[in-house]
Short mmCIF file of C-alpha atoms and ligand atoms in Angstrom, two decimals:
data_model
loop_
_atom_site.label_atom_id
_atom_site.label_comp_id
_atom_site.label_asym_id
_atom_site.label_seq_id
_atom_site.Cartn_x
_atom_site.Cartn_y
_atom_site.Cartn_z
CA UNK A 75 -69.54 105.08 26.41
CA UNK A 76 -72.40 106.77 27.20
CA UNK A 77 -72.74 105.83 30.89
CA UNK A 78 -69.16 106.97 30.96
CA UNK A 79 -69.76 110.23 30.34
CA UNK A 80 -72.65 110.90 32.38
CA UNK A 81 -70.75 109.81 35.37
CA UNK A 82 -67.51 112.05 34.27
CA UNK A 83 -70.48 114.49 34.28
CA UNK A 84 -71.58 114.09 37.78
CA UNK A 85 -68.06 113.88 38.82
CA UNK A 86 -67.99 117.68 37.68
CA UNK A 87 -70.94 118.79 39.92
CA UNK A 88 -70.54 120.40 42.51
CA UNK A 89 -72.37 121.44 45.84
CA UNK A 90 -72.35 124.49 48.21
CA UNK A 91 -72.39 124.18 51.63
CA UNK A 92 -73.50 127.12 54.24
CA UNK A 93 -72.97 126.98 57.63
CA UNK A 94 -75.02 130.03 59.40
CA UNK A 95 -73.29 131.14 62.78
CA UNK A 96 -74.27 133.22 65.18
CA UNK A 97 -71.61 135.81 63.73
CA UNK A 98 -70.88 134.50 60.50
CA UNK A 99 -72.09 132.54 57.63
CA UNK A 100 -69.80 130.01 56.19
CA UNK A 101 -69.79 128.88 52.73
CA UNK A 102 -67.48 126.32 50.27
CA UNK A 103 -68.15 124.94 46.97
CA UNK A 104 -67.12 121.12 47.16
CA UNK A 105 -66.78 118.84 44.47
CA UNK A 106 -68.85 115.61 45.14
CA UNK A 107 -65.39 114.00 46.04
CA UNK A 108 -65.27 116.42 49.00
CA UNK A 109 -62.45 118.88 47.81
CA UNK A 110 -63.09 122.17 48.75
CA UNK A 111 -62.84 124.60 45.66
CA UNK A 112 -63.43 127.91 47.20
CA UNK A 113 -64.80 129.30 50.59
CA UNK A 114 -65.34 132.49 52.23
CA UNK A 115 -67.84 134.06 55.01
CA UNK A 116 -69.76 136.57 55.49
CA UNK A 117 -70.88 138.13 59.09
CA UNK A 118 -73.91 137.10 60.14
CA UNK A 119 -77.27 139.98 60.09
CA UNK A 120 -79.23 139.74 63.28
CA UNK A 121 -80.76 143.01 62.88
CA UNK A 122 -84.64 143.25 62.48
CA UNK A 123 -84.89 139.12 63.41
CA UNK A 124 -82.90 138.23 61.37
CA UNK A 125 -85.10 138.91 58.54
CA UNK A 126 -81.53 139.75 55.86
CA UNK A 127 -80.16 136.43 56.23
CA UNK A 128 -81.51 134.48 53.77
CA UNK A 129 -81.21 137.28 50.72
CA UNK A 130 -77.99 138.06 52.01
CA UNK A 131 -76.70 133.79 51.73
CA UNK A 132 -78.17 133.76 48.05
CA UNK A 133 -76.65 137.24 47.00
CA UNK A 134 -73.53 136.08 48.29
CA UNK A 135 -73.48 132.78 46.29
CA UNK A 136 -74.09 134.90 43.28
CA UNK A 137 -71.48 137.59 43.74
CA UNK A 138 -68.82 134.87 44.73
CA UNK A 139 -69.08 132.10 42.28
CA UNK A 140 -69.42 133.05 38.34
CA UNK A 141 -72.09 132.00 36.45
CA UNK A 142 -71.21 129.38 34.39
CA UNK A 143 -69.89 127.47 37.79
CA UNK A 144 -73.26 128.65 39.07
CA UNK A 145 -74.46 126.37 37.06
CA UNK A 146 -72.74 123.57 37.56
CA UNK A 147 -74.23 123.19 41.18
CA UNK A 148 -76.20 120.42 42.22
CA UNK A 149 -77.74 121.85 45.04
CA UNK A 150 -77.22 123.61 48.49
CA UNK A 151 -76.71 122.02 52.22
CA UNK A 152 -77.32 124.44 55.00
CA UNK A 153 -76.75 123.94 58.60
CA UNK A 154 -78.96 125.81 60.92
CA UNK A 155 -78.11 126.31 64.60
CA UNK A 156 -81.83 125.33 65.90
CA UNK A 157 -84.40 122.98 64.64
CA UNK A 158 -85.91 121.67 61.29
CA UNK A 159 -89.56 120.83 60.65
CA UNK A 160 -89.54 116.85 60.25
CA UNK A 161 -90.19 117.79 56.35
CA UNK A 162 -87.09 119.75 55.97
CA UNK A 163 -89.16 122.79 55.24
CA UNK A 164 -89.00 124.98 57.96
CA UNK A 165 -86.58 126.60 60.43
CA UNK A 166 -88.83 125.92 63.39
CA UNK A 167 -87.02 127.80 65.93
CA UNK A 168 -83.31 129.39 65.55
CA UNK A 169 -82.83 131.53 68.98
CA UNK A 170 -79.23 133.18 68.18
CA UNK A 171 -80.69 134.31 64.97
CA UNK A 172 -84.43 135.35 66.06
CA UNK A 173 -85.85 133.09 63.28
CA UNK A 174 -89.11 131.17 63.90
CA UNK A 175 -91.24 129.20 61.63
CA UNK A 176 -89.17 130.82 58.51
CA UNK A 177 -89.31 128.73 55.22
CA UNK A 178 -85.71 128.86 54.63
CA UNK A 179 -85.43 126.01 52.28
CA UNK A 180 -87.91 128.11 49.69
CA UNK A 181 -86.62 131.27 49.93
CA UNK A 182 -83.19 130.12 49.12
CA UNK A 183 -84.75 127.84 45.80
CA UNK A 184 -86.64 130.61 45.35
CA UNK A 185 -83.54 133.00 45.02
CA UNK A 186 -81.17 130.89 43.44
CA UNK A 187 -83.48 128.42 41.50
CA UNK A 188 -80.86 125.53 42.76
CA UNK A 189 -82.19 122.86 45.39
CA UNK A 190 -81.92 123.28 48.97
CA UNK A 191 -81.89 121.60 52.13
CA UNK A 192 -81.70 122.33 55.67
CA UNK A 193 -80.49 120.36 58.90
CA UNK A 194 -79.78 121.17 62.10
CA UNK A 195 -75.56 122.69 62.11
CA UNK A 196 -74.59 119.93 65.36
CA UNK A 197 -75.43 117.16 62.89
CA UNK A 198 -73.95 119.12 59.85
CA UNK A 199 -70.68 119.30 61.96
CA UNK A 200 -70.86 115.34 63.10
CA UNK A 201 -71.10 114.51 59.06
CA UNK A 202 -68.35 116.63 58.24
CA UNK A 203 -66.54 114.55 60.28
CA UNK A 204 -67.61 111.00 59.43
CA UNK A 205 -67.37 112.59 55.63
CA UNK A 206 -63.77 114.25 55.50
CA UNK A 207 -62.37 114.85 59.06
CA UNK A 208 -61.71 112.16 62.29
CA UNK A 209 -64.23 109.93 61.84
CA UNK A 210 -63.48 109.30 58.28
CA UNK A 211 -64.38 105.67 57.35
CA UNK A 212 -66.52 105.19 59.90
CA UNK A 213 -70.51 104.87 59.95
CA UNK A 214 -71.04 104.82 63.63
CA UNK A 215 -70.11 107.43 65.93
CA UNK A 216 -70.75 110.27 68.21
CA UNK A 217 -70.34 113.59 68.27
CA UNK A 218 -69.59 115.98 70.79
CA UNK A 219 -68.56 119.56 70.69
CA UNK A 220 -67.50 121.22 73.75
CA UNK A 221 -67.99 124.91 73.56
CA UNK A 222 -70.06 127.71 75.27
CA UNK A 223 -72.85 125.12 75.13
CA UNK A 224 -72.46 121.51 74.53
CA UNK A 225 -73.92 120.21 71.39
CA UNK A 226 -73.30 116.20 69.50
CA UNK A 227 -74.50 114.90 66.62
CA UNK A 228 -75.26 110.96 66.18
CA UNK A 229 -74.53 109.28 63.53
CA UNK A 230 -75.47 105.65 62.72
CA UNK A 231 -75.21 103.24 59.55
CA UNK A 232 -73.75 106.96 57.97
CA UNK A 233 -77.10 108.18 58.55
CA UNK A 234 -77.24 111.27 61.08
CA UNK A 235 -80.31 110.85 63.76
CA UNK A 236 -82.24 114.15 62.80
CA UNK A 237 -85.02 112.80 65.35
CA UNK A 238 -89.09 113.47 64.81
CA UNK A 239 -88.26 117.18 65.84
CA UNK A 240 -84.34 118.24 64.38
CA UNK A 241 -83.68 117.67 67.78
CA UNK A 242 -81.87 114.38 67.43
CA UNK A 243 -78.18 114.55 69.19
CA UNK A 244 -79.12 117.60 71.61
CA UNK A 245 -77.15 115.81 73.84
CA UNK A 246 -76.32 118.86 76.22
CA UNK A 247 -79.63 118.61 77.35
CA UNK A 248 -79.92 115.10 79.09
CA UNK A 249 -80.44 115.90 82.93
CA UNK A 250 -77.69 115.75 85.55
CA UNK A 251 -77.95 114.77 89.05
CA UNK A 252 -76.80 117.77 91.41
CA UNK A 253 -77.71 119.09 94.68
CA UNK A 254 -77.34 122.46 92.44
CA UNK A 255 -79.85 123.84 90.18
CA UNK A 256 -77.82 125.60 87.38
CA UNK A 257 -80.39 127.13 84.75
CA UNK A 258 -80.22 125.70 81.07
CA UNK A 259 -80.56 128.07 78.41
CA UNK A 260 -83.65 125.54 77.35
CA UNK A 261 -85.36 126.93 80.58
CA UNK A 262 -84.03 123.23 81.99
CA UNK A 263 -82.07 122.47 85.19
CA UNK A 264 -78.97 121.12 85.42
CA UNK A 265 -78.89 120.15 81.77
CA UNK A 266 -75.05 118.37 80.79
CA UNK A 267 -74.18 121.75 79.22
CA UNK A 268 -74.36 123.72 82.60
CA UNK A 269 -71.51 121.61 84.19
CA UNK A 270 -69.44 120.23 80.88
CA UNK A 271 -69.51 123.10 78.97
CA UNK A 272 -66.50 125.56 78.86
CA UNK A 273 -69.02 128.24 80.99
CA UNK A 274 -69.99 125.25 82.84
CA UNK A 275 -66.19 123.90 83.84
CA UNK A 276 -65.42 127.46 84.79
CA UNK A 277 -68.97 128.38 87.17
CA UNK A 278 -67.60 124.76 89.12
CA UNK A 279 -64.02 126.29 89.42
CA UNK A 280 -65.65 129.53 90.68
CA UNK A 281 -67.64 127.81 93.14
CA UNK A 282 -64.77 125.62 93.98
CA UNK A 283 -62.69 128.63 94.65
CA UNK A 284 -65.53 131.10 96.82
CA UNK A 285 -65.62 127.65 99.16
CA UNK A 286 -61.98 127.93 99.56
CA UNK A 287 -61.90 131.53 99.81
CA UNK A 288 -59.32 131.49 97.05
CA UNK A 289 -59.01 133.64 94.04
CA UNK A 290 -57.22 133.67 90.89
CA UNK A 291 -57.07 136.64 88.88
CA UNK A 292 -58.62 135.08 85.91
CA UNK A 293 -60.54 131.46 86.06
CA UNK A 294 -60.69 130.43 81.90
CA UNK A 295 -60.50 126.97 80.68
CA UNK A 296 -56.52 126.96 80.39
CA UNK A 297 -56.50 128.36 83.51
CA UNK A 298 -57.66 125.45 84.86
CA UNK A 299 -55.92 123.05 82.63
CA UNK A 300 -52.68 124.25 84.01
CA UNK A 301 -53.37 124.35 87.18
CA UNK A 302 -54.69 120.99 86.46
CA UNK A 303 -51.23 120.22 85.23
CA UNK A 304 -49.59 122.23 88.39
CA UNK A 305 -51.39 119.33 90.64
CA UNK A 306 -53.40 122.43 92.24
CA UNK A 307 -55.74 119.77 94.34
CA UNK A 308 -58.79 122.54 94.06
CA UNK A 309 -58.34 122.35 90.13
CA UNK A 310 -58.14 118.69 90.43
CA UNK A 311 -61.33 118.07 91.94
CA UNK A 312 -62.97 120.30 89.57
CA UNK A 313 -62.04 118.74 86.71
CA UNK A 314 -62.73 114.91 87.79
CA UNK A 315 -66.00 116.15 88.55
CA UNK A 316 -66.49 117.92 85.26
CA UNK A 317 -64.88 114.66 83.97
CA UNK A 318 -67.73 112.15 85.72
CA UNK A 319 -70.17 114.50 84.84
CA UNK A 320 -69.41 114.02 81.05
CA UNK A 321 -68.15 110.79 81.07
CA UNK A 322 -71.50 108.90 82.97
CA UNK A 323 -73.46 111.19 80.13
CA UNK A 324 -71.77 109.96 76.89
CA UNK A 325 -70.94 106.34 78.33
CA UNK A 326 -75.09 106.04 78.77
CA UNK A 327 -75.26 106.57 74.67
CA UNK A 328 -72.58 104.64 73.82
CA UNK A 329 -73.89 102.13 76.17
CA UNK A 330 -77.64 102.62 74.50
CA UNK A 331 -76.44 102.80 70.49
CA UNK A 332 -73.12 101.07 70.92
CA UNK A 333 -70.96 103.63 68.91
CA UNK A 334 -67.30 102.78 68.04
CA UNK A 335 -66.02 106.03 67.94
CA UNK A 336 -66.27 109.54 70.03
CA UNK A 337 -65.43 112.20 68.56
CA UNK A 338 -64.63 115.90 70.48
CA UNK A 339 -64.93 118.66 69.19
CA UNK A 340 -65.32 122.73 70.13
CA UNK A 341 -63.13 125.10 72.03
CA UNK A 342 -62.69 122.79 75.23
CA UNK A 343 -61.70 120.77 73.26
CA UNK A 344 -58.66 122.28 72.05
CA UNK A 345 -56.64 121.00 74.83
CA UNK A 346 -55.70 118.00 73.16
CA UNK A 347 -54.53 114.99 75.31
CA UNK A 348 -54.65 116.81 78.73
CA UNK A 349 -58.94 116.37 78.42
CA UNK A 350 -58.91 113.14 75.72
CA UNK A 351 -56.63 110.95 77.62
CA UNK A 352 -58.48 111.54 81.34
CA UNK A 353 -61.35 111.33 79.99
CA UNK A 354 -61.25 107.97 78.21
CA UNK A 355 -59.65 106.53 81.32
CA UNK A 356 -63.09 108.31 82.94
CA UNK A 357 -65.36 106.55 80.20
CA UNK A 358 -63.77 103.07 81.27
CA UNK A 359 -65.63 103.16 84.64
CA UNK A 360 -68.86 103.85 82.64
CA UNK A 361 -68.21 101.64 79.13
CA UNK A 362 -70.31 98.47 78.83
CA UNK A 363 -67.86 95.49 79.27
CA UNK A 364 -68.06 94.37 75.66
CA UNK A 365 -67.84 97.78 74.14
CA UNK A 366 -64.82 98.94 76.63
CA UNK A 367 -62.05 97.35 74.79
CA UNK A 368 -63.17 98.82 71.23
CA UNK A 369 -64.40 101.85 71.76
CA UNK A 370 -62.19 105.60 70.92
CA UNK A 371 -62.20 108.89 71.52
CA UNK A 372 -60.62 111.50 69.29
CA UNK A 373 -60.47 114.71 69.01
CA UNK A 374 -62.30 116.65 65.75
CA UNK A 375 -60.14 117.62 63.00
CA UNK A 376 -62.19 119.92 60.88
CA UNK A 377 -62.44 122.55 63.18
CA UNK A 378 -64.83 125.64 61.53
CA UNK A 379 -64.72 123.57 58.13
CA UNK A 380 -66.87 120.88 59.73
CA UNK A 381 -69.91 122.45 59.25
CA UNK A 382 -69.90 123.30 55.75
CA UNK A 383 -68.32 120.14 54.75
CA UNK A 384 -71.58 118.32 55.89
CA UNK A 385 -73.89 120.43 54.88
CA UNK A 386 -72.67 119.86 51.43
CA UNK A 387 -72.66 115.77 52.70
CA UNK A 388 -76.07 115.84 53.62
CA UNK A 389 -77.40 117.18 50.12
CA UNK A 390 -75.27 114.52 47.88
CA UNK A 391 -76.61 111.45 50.63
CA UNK A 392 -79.75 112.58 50.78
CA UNK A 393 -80.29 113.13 46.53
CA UNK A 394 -77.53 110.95 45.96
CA UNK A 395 -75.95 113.16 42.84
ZN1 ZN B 688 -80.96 122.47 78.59
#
């Protein structure tokens, strides 16, 4: 009886989880069940380095959830959009919000006098997924979102790879071989994210076009895609190019950590089919033999939710509540 009602009790708690943007901070309170009971954002407060933030995420707990719910919470996940000291402690190094070496994980305790803990908002995304969104069920599988930058989370045995330095998954950093040198926003050249990014896929089609001495009055993403779907050859060749380009990059991890599921996520890849379906075909050149028939590709489901979703994940794994 008693047992009973200690795990009716735990089936009550609850966990927040933050996801801090580079404009806003996402928050939910999830059940440990995964059900999201309330969420809201706030814009994010890079004046003076950033140095609001972290009063600004705790008063913002407090105003939105009452106090006797307050209570009822287990702890805090937050996703950070740069890197973790290896003891959890620490926002190293946060460049969109100015933050270095900032103790984020005590100031919010400190605030809030609930548990914290802080991991890198890639690998917050790629649990949301495994946790609630396409890669549900699964415990092996990689992440990859394809935005302004390109960022992945891996995931394996349902354990995210965090690394020695939060810098586990930064897969939009492995190096490309070009005869260009595109500039990485690491200070890199011709990192992944400066060709399969959506910046990235659009510098190729601009280059593409000055060669032809062609222009288009705009060159976006789905401005390529339908030309792509037009059969415009210059769009073509752009996009099997920004297609090898990916494809060699994520076949060599599958290939190294033998994943059985991709998952795609960001604004690229919003597209749907027109980028999933070439590029799987694209990944089958590249797939080791005896992964090729298993392996999948699908696009994210969780969209903005993914973050905060496994923030919240990553608190009830890691303290198991
Ligand atoms: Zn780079």
């Amino acid at each position: 009886f008693c047992l009973g009602e200690v795990s009716l009790k735990k089936l009550n708690k609850k966990i927040i989880g933050v996801d801090i943007g580079g404009t806003s901070i996402k928050f939910a309170l999830i059940d440990t069940q995964g059900i999201i009971e309330n969420k809201w954002s706030i814009p994010t407060n890079i004046s003076e380095k950033g140095k609001f933030i972290p009063a600004e995420i705790s008063s913002s707990i407090r105003s939105s959830i009452n106090k006797d719910t307050l209570k009822e919470i287990e702890g805090i996940g937050i996703g950070v959009p740069g890197a973790i000291s290896s003891d959890g402690e620490i926002v190293v190094r946060a460049v969109n919000l100015d933050w270095e070496q900032l103790p984020l994980k005590k100031m919010i305790q400190q605030e809030l006098d609930i548990e914290a803990c802080l991991l890198n908002d890639a690998n917050a995304a790629a649990l949301g997924e495994m946790w609630k969104g396409a890669a549900r069920g699964r415990k092996n599988l990689l992440f990859v979102t394809l935005g302004t930058g390109v960022g992945g989370g891996i995931i394996l045995n349902g354990e995210v790879l965090n690394g020695c330095h939060s810098a586990g998954g930064e897969i939009g950093h492995i190096p490309i071989r070009s005869d260009e040198n595109r500039l990485c926003g690491c200070g890199g050249i011709n990192c992944l994210e400066t060709f399969a990014s959506a910046n990235g896929f659009v510098l190729s089609m601009r280059k593409k076009l000055d060669q032809l001495n062609v222009s288009w009055p705009a060159i976006t993403p789905p401005n390529i895609f339908e030309k792509v779907a037009q059969n415009d050859e210059a769009a073509n060749e752009v996009f099997d190019e920004f297609l090898t380009v990916l494809a060699q990059a994520l076949a060599g991890i599958v290939n190294t950590i033998d994943v059985e599921e991709i998952i795609l996520g960001g604004g690229l890849s919003e597209v749907g089919a027109s980028l999933l379906e070439p590029l799987k075909k694209k990944l089958e050149n590249y797939i080791f033999p005896q992964i090729r028939p298993h392996f999948s590709v699908k696009k994210a489901l969780l969209g903005n939710d993914a973050g905060v979703y496994g923030a919240a994940y990553y608190y009830l794994s890691k303290n198991a509540v």
